[in-house]
PDB file of C-alpha atoms in Angstrom:
ATOM      1  CA  MET J   1     -15.807   3.265  32.011  1.00 81.00           C
ATOM      2  CA  ARG J   2     -19.521   1.552  30.977  1.00 84.00           C
ATOM      3  CA  PRO J   3     -19.113   0.314  27.118  1.00 85.00           C
ATOM      4  CA  VAL J   4     -20.940   3.602  25.846  1.00 89.00           C
ATOM      5  CA  ASP J   5     -19.090   5.950  27.410  1.00 88.00           C
ATOM      6  CA  LEU J   6     -16.409   4.217  26.030  1.00 88.00           C
ATOM      7  CA  ALA J   7     -17.765   3.762  22.750  1.00 90.00           C
ATOM      8  CA  ARG J   8     -18.397   7.856  22.950  1.00 91.00           C
ATOM      9  CA  ARG J   9     -15.322   9.058  23.712  1.00 89.00           C
ATOM     10  CA  HIS J  10     -14.003   7.216  20.050  1.00 88.00           C
ATOM     11  CA  GLY J  11     -17.087   7.704  18.404  1.00 90.00           C
ATOM     12  CA  LEU J  12     -17.585   3.981  17.729  1.00 90.00           C
ATOM     13  CA  SER J  13     -20.859   1.538  18.917  1.00 92.00           C
ATOM     14  CA  THR J  14     -21.452  -0.026  21.874  1.00 91.00           C
ATOM     15  CA  GLN J  15     -21.234  -3.366  19.285  1.00 93.00           C
ATOM     16  CA  ALA J  16     -18.640  -1.838  18.432  1.00 92.00           C
ATOM     17  CA  VAL J  17     -16.814  -2.065  21.045  1.00 92.00           C
ATOM     18  CA  ARG J  18     -18.052  -5.128  21.621  1.00 91.00           C
ATOM     19  CA  ASN J  19     -16.156  -6.739  18.323  1.00 93.00           C
ATOM     20  CA  TYR J  20     -13.063  -5.476  19.158  1.00 93.00           C
ATOM     21  CA  GLU J  21     -12.874  -7.094  22.253  1.00 92.00           C
ATOM     22  CA  ALA J  22     -14.053 -10.070  21.052  1.00 93.00           C
ATOM     23  CA  ALA J  23     -11.503 -10.015  18.266  1.00 92.00           C
ATOM     24  CA  GLY J  24      -8.575  -9.768  20.266  1.00 93.00           C
ATOM     25  CA  ILE J  25      -8.020  -6.069  19.629  1.00 94.00           C
ATOM     26  CA  ILE J  26      -8.564  -4.574  23.586  1.00 93.00           C
ATOM     27  CA  PRO J  27      -8.100  -6.964  26.027  1.00 93.00           C
ATOM     28  CA  PRO J  28     -11.390  -8.733  28.262  1.00 92.00           C
ATOM     29  CA  ALA J  29     -13.196  -6.643  29.867  1.00 88.00           C
ATOM     30  CA  ARG J  30     -13.360  -7.096  33.921  1.00 85.00           C
ATOM     31  CA  ARG J  31     -16.665  -8.477  35.044  1.00 83.00           C
ATOM     32  CA  SER J  32     -18.697  -6.145  37.465  1.00 79.00           C
ATOM     33  CA  ARG J  33     -20.618  -7.736  40.189  1.00 80.00           C
ATOM     34  CA  THR J  34     -23.825  -7.713  38.804  1.00 78.00           C
ATOM     35  CA  GLY J  35     -22.001  -9.399  35.653  1.00 78.00           C
ATOM     36  CA  TYR J  36     -21.251  -5.354  33.269  1.00 83.00           C
ATOM     37  CA  ARG J  37     -18.102  -4.880  31.459  1.00 84.00           C
ATOM     38  CA  ASP J  38     -15.748  -2.711  32.950  1.00 87.00           C
ATOM     39  CA  TYR J  39     -13.503  -0.728  30.649  1.00 89.00           C
ATOM     40  CA  THR J  40     -10.667   0.754  31.782  1.00 91.00           C
ATOM     41  CA  ALA J  41      -8.256   3.181  30.815  1.00 91.00           C
ATOM     42  CA  ALA J  42      -6.306   0.501  29.550  1.00 93.00           C
ATOM     43  CA  HIS J  43      -9.080   0.063  27.266  1.00 93.00           C
ATOM     44  CA  ALA J  44      -9.605   3.344  25.294  1.00 93.00           C
ATOM     45  CA  ALA J  45      -5.569   4.134  25.100  1.00 95.00           C
ATOM     46  CA  GLY J  46      -6.049   0.806  23.216  1.00 95.00           C
ATOM     47  CA  LEU J  47      -8.742   1.401  20.897  1.00 95.00           C
ATOM     48  CA  ALA J  48      -7.380   4.902  20.640  1.00 96.00           C
ATOM     49  CA  ALA J  49      -4.132   2.661  19.424  1.00 97.00           C
ATOM     50  CA  TYR J  50      -6.226   0.842  16.847  1.00 97.00           C
ATOM     51  CA  LEU J  51      -7.634   3.577  15.141  1.00 96.00           C
ATOM     52  CA  ALA J  52      -4.767   5.045  14.806  1.00 97.00           C
ATOM     53  CA  LEU J  53      -3.027   1.697  13.535  1.00 97.00           C
ATOM     54  CA  VAL J  54      -5.536   2.004  10.635  1.00 96.00           C
ATOM     55  CA  PRO J  55      -4.846   4.914   8.142  1.00 96.00           C
ATOM     56  CA  ALA J  56      -0.970   3.987   8.841  1.00 97.00           C
ATOM     57  CA  PHE J  57      -0.455   0.197   8.464  1.00 97.00           C
ATOM     58  CA  GLY J  58      -3.998  -0.148   7.442  1.00 94.00           C
ATOM     59  CA  TYR J  59      -6.850  -2.552   8.820  1.00 94.00           C
ATOM     60  CA  ALA J  60      -4.923  -5.807   8.592  1.00 94.00           C
ATOM     61  CA  SER J  61      -1.216  -5.391   9.021  1.00 96.00           C
ATOM     62  CA  SER J  62      -3.475  -2.862  12.484  1.00 97.00           C
ATOM     63  CA  ARG J  63      -5.127  -6.058  13.816  1.00 96.00           C
ATOM     64  CA  ARG J  64      -2.503  -8.411  13.722  1.00 96.00           C
ATOM     65  CA  ILE J  65      -0.105  -5.294  15.593  1.00 97.00           C
ATOM     66  CA  MET J  66      -3.128  -5.084  18.543  1.00 97.00           C
ATOM     67  CA  HIS J  67      -3.412  -9.439  18.468  1.00 96.00           C
ATOM     68  CA  ALA J  68       0.324  -9.141  19.559  1.00 96.00           C
ATOM     69  CA  ALA J  69       0.208  -6.594  21.737  1.00 96.00           C
ATOM     70  CA  THR J  70      -2.711  -7.326  23.319  1.00 95.00           C
ATOM     71  CA  GLY J  71      -1.542 -10.511  24.439  1.00 94.00           C
ATOM     72  CA  GLY J  72       2.088  -9.762  25.694  1.00 94.00           C
ATOM     73  CA  ARG J  73       3.344 -10.168  22.277  1.00 95.00           C
ATOM     74  CA  ILE J  74       5.489  -7.052  22.186  1.00 96.00           C
ATOM     75  CA  ASP J  75       8.609  -8.304  19.882  1.00 97.00           C
ATOM     76  CA  GLU J  76       5.760  -9.775  17.181  1.00 97.00           C
ATOM     77  CA  ALA J  77       3.813  -6.249  17.405  1.00 97.00           C
ATOM     78  CA  LEU J  78       7.405  -4.077  16.410  1.00 97.00           C
ATOM     79  CA  GLU J  79       8.106  -7.133  13.684  1.00 98.00           C
ATOM     80  CA  HIS J  80       4.924  -5.903  11.386  1.00 97.00           C
ATOM     81  CA  VAL J  81       5.454  -2.358  12.864  1.00 97.00           C
ATOM     82  CA  ASP J  82       8.714  -2.251  10.887  1.00 97.00           C
ATOM     83  CA  ASP J  83       7.059  -4.133   8.386  1.00 96.00           C
ATOM     84  CA  GLY J  84       4.922  -1.073   7.679  1.00 96.00           C
ATOM     85  CA  HIS J  85       7.676   0.953   8.116  1.00 97.00           C
ATOM     86  CA  SER J  86       9.905  -1.061   5.008  1.00 96.00           C
ATOM     87  CA  LEU J  87       6.779  -1.645   2.560  1.00 92.00           C
ATOM     88  CA  LEU J  88       6.990   2.727   3.490  1.00 94.00           C
ATOM     89  CA  ALA J  89      10.053   3.359   2.413  1.00 93.00           C
ATOM     90  CA  ARG J  90       9.874   1.390  -0.753  1.00 88.00           C
ATOM     91  CA  ASP J  91       6.694   3.101  -2.053  1.00 88.00           C
ATOM     92  CA  ARG J  92       9.083   6.441  -1.548  1.00 90.00           C
ATOM     93  CA  ASN J  93      11.861   4.609  -3.063  1.00 85.00           C
ATOM     94  CA  THR J  94       9.453   3.712  -6.271  1.00 81.00           C
ATOM     95  CA  LEU J  95       8.164   7.228  -6.726  1.00 86.00           C
ATOM     96  CA  ARG J  96      12.146   8.271  -6.743  1.00 86.00           C
ATOM     97  CA  THR J  97      12.799   6.519  -9.532  1.00 80.00           C
ATOM     98  CA  VAL J  98       9.347   7.439 -11.825  1.00 80.00           C
ATOM     99  CA  GLU J  99       9.716  10.690 -10.515  1.00 83.00           C
ATOM    100  CA  ALA J 100      13.032  10.538 -11.874  1.00 79.00           C
ATOM    101  CA  ALA J 101      12.399   8.420 -15.378  1.00 74.00           C
ATOM    102  CA  LEU J 102      10.023  10.618 -15.359  1.00 76.00           C
ATOM    103  CA  SER J 103      11.957  14.753 -15.733  1.00 74.00           C
ATOM    104  CA  HIS J 104      13.979  12.938 -18.042  1.00 67.00           C
ATOM    105  CA  LEU J 105      11.197  12.029 -20.323  1.00 65.00           C
ATOM    106  CA  GLY J 106      10.387  15.354 -20.175  1.00 56.00           C
ATOM    107  CA  THR J 107       7.143  16.395 -21.579  1.00 44.00           C
ATOM    108  CA  SER J 108       7.066  15.344 -25.430  1.00 45.00           C
ATOM    109  CA  THR J 109       6.457  11.713 -25.749  1.00 49.00           C
ATOM    110  CA  PRO J 110       7.320   9.438 -29.102  1.00 48.00           C
ATOM    111  CA  ASP J 111       5.378   9.355 -32.052  1.00 46.00           C
ATOM    112  CA  ALA J 112       3.815   5.369 -31.497  1.00 43.00           C
ATOM    113  CA  THR J 113       2.528   5.259 -35.101  1.00 45.00           C
ATOM    114  CA  ALA J 114       5.539   6.769 -36.752  1.00 48.00           C
ATOM    115  CA  GLY J 115       6.249   5.351 -40.267  1.00 48.00           C
ATOM    116  CA  ILE J 116       4.920   2.030 -39.148  1.00 51.00           C
ATOM    117  CA  ARG J 117       1.461   0.953 -39.107  1.00 62.00           C
ATOM    118  CA  ALA J 118      -0.289  -1.313 -35.943  1.00 63.00           C
ATOM    119  CA  PRO J 119       0.027  -4.490 -35.040  1.00 81.00           C
ATOM    120  CA  HIS J 120       3.324  -4.873 -36.412  1.00 86.00           C
ATOM    121  CA  SER J 121       5.669  -8.165 -35.584  1.00 92.00           C
ATOM    122  CA  ILE J 122       8.821  -8.191 -33.773  1.00 93.00           C
ATOM    123  CA  GLY J 123      11.076  -8.337 -36.345  1.00 92.00           C
ATOM    124  CA  GLU J 124       9.153  -4.414 -38.119  1.00 92.00           C
ATOM    125  CA  LEU J 125       9.108  -2.847 -34.376  1.00 92.00           C
ATOM    126  CA  ALA J 126      12.659  -4.238 -34.206  1.00 92.00           C
ATOM    127  CA  ARG J 127      13.325  -2.485 -37.283  1.00 92.00           C
ATOM    128  CA  HIS J 128      11.434   0.380 -36.866  1.00 89.00           C
ATOM    129  CA  LEU J 129      13.873   1.382 -33.573  1.00 89.00           C
ATOM    130  CA  ALA J 130      16.452  -0.154 -35.473  1.00 89.00           C
ATOM    131  CA  LEU J 131      17.309  -3.413 -32.534  1.00 92.00           C
ATOM    132  CA  ASP J 132      18.033  -6.823 -32.193  1.00 93.00           C
ATOM    133  CA  PRO J 133      14.639  -8.651 -31.675  1.00 94.00           C
ATOM    134  CA  ALA J 134      16.489 -10.511 -29.255  1.00 95.00           C
ATOM    135  CA  THR J 135      16.339  -6.820 -27.452  1.00 95.00           C
ATOM    136  CA  LEU J 136      12.647  -7.028 -27.438  1.00 95.00           C
ATOM    137  CA  ARG J 137      12.599 -10.735 -26.589  1.00 95.00           C
ATOM    138  CA  ALA J 138      14.991 -10.108 -23.711  1.00 95.00           C
ATOM    139  CA  TRP J 139      12.830  -5.822 -22.531  1.00 95.00           C
ATOM    140  CA  GLU J 140       9.273  -8.235 -22.350  1.00 94.00           C
ATOM    141  CA  HIS J 141      11.312 -11.061 -19.487  1.00 94.00           C
ATOM    142  CA  ALA J 142      11.702  -7.955 -18.017  1.00 93.00           C
ATOM    143  CA  GLY J 143       8.428  -6.632 -17.630  1.00 91.00           C
ATOM    144  CA  VAL J 144       9.013  -3.956 -19.737  1.00 92.00           C
ATOM    145  CA  LEU J 145       6.607  -5.049 -22.317  1.00 94.00           C
ATOM    146  CA  THR J 146       3.699  -6.480 -22.779  1.00 91.00           C
ATOM    147  CA  PRO J 147       2.608  -7.908 -26.201  1.00 92.00           C
ATOM    148  CA  GLN J 148       0.065  -9.582 -26.880  1.00 91.00           C
ATOM    149  CA  ARG J 149       0.295 -13.357 -29.103  1.00 91.00           C
ATOM    150  CA  ASP J 150      -1.807 -14.150 -32.305  1.00 88.00           C
ATOM    151  CA  ARG J 151      -3.784 -16.719 -32.635  1.00 89.00           C
ATOM    152  CA  HIS J 152       0.142 -18.720 -33.737  1.00 89.00           C
ATOM    153  CA  GLY J 153       1.121 -17.737 -31.679  1.00 89.00           C
ATOM    154  CA  HIS J 154       3.377 -14.819 -32.414  1.00 91.00           C
ATOM    155  CA  ARG J 155       3.911 -11.251 -30.408  1.00 92.00           C
ATOM    156  CA  ARG J 156       1.939  -8.859 -31.920  1.00 93.00           C
ATOM    157  CA  TYR J 157       2.550  -5.207 -31.534  1.00 92.00           C
ATOM    158  CA  GLN J 158      -0.523  -2.722 -30.963  1.00 90.00           C
ATOM    159  CA  ALA J 159       0.529   1.012 -30.376  1.00 86.00           C
ATOM    160  CA  GLN J 160       0.557   0.741 -26.862  1.00 85.00           C
ATOM    161  CA  ASP J 161       3.367  -1.567 -27.224  1.00 89.00           C
ATOM    162  CA  VAL J 162       4.984   0.619 -29.616  1.00 89.00           C
ATOM    163  CA  ARG J 163       5.021   3.857 -27.801  1.00 85.00           C
ATOM    164  CA  ASP J 164       5.709   1.999 -24.032  1.00 88.00           C
ATOM    165  CA  ALA J 165       9.199   0.066 -27.105  1.00 91.00           C
ATOM    166  CA  GLU J 166      10.259   3.632 -28.282  1.00 87.00           C
ATOM    167  CA  LEU J 167       9.794   4.677 -24.332  1.00 85.00           C
ATOM    168  CA  ALA J 168      12.376   1.866 -22.905  1.00 88.00           C
ATOM    169  CA  HIS J 169      14.457   2.622 -25.860  1.00 88.00           C
ATOM    170  CA  LEU J 170      15.045   6.529 -24.510  1.00 79.00           C
ATOM    171  CA  LEU J 171      15.639   5.139 -21.112  1.00 81.00           C
ATOM    172  CA  ARG J 172      17.583   2.528 -22.374  1.00 85.00           C
ATOM    173  CA  ARG J 173      19.779   5.435 -24.376  1.00 78.00           C
ATOM    174  CA  GLY J 174      19.664   6.794 -20.307  1.00 70.00           C
ATOM    175  CA  GLY J 175      21.404   4.167 -18.212  1.00 76.00           C
ATOM    176  CA  ARG J 176      18.108   3.050 -16.060  1.00 80.00           C
ATOM    177  CA  PRO J 177      18.820  -0.770 -15.850  1.00 86.00           C
ATOM    178  CA  LEU J 178      15.373  -2.735 -17.471  1.00 90.00           C
ATOM    179  CA  GLY J 179      14.000  -3.093 -13.686  1.00 88.00           C
ATOM    180  CA  THR J 180      13.348   0.859 -13.072  1.00 84.00           C
ATOM    181  CA  ILE J 181      11.784   1.247 -16.927  1.00 88.00           C
ATOM    182  CA  ALA J 182       9.667  -1.823 -15.654  1.00 89.00           C
ATOM    183  CA  THR J 183       8.251  -0.256 -13.109  1.00 87.00           C
ATOM    184  CA  VAL J 184       7.446   3.700 -14.741  1.00 84.00           C
ATOM    185  CA  LEU J 185       6.064   1.800 -17.413  1.00 87.00           C
ATOM    186  CA  GLY J 186       4.385   0.104 -15.374  1.00 86.00           C
ATOM    187  CA  GLU J 187       2.891   2.819 -14.169  1.00 85.00           C
ATOM    188  CA  LEU J 188       2.879   4.298 -16.889  1.00 83.00           C
ATOM    189  CA  ARG J 189       0.248   2.037 -18.487  1.00 84.00           C
ATOM    190  CA  ASP J 190      -2.253   1.828 -14.892  1.00 85.00           C
ATOM    191  CA  ALA J 191      -2.238   6.111 -15.676  1.00 82.00           C
ATOM    192  CA  GLY J 192      -2.565   5.329 -19.844  1.00 78.00           C
ATOM    193  CA  SER J 193      -0.411   8.503 -21.113  1.00 76.00           C
ATOM    194  CA  ILE J 194       2.432  10.997 -19.536  1.00 78.00           C
ATOM    195  CA  ASP J 195       0.907  13.461 -18.210  1.00 79.00           C
ATOM    196  CA  ALA J 196      -2.105  11.000 -16.572  1.00 80.00           C
ATOM    197  CA  LEU J 197       1.058   9.607 -14.609  1.00 80.00           C
ATOM    198  CA  GLY J 198       2.734  12.712 -13.811  1.00 81.00           C
ATOM    199  CA  ARG J 199      -1.070  14.509 -11.830  1.00 83.00           C
ATOM    200  CA  THR J 200      -0.982  10.100 -10.435  1.00 79.00           C
ATOM    201  CA  LEU J 201       2.287  10.643  -8.530  1.00 83.00           C
ATOM    202  CA  GLU J 202       1.161  13.990  -7.081  1.00 87.00           C
ATOM    203  CA  GLY J 203      -1.525  12.224  -5.637  1.00 86.00           C
ATOM    204  CA  TRP J 204       1.297   9.078  -4.987  1.00 84.00           C
ATOM    205  CA  ARG J 205       3.273  11.624  -2.508  1.00 91.00           C
ATOM    206  CA  ARG J 206       0.735  12.760  -0.554  1.00 92.00           C
ATOM    207  CA  ASP J 207      -0.749   9.480   0.706  1.00 91.00           C
ATOM    208  CA  LEU J 208       3.014   8.648   1.732  1.00 93.00           C
ATOM    209  CA  THR J 209       3.128  12.224   3.391  1.00 96.00           C
ATOM    210  CA  ALA J 210       0.152  10.790   5.258  1.00 95.00           C
ATOM    211  CA  ARG J 211       1.073   7.635   6.047  1.00 95.00           C
ATOM    212  CA  GLY J 212       4.131   8.735   7.475  1.00 97.00           C
ATOM    213  CA  LEU J 213       1.902  11.014   9.692  1.00 98.00           C
ATOM    214  CA  ALA J 214      -0.038   9.122  10.317  1.00 98.00           C
ATOM    215  CA  GLN J 215       2.930   6.081  11.709  1.00 98.00           C
ATOM    216  CA  LEU J 216       4.400   8.831  13.997  1.00 97.00           C
ATOM    217  CA  HIS J 217       0.795   9.485  15.188  1.00 98.00           C
ATOM    218  CA  ALA J 218       0.046   5.854  15.804  1.00 98.00           C
ATOM    219  CA  ALA J 219       3.130   5.021  16.881  1.00 97.00           C
ATOM    220  CA  GLY J 220       2.590   7.545  19.840  1.00 97.00           C
ATOM    221  CA  GLN J 221      -1.047   5.943  20.602  1.00 97.00           C
ATOM    222  CA  LEU J 222       0.675   2.765  20.018  1.00 97.00           C
ATOM    223  CA  SER J 223       3.582   3.348  23.058  1.00 97.00           C
ATOM    224  CA  THR J 224       0.647   5.006  25.603  1.00 96.00           C
ATOM    225  CA  TYR J 225      -0.960   1.428  25.250  1.00 96.00           C
ATOM    226  CA  LEU J 226       2.363  -1.078  26.092  1.00 96.00           C
ATOM    227  CA  ASP J 227       2.938   1.245  28.779  1.00 95.00           C
ATOM    228  CA  SER J 228      -1.133   0.836  30.007  1.00 93.00           C
ATOM    229  CA  LEU J 229      -0.579  -2.656  29.973  1.00 90.00           C
ATOM    230  CA  ASP J 230       1.923  -2.547  32.141  1.00 82.00           C
ATOM    231  CA  ALA J 231       0.418   0.164  35.057  1.00 68.00           C
ATOM    232  CA  PRO J 232      -0.649  -1.433  38.039  1.00 57.00           C
ATOM    233  CA  ALA J 233      -4.294  -3.074  37.555  1.00 51.00           C
ATOM    234  CA  GLU J 234      -6.607  -0.653  39.387  1.00 47.00           C
ATOM    235  CA  ALA J 235      -8.606  -1.212  42.511  1.00 42.00           C
ATOM    236  CA  GLY J 236     -12.157  -3.263  42.383  1.00 42.00           C
ATOM    237  CA  SER J 237     -14.780  -2.446  40.387  1.00 42.00           C
ATOM    238  CA  ALA J 238     -18.004  -1.017  41.244  1.00 42.00           C
ATOM    239  CA  PRO J 239     -21.031  -1.808  39.460  1.00 39.00           C
ATOM    240  CA  GLU J 240     -22.111  -0.971  36.902  1.00 41.00           C
ATOM    241  CA  HIS J 241     -25.970   0.619  35.548  1.00 41.00           C
ATOM    242  CA  GLY J 242     -25.949   0.400  31.127  1.00 44.00           C
ATOM    243  CA  THR J 243     -24.965  -1.551  28.245  1.00 45.00           C
ATOM    244  CA  HIS J 244     -23.684  -4.695  29.146  1.00 47.00           C
TER     245      HIS J 244
END
């Protein structure tokens, strides 16, 4: 195949094909007797594999997988694939954790400002929640709470901190461990509200499903590429009249 043929097959520019070759993502092209690049079915399979890997594992991991596969380091390539699968599994577990905690909280949220004005000292918040200040310090150490400090170094809890403490207190009464609560509240802080977090989780689940399906597709393309590298080399190389 000419570079332009390979590029058109995958919706790329000829320069992109040459860049992938130079980067070691696909093997070096053979050269015709007149010095033109001569791409084969193995190069086509390599490009297809890389383009399938990107939505499944991201650019950096996909490059590592292809560098290892193209370089004949099959175990290394598979280890990178395993890392991607493990990351997806961890993300799914985190999603389940947050969803379970969110269902425990329900749609109603505690009134973060009931009976107490912001900002609050650790003693005021502890009395508000009927907890020991040491408990709040332990929650902060676990990443559950993230209060700011004033110029004297004293903790100052704003309205959002009170909301987080209320939710943490509720989840602790439900038997949730601090690590889980820290994860949930971290996601909640990023989302901004319980309702926004629920919408975020819906999108997150769709993204995980899409990534899982992409990994299935990429596995097939990568397997085809590895098989093509093991196939006997094509005999000869015809002169090419086209792009170098």
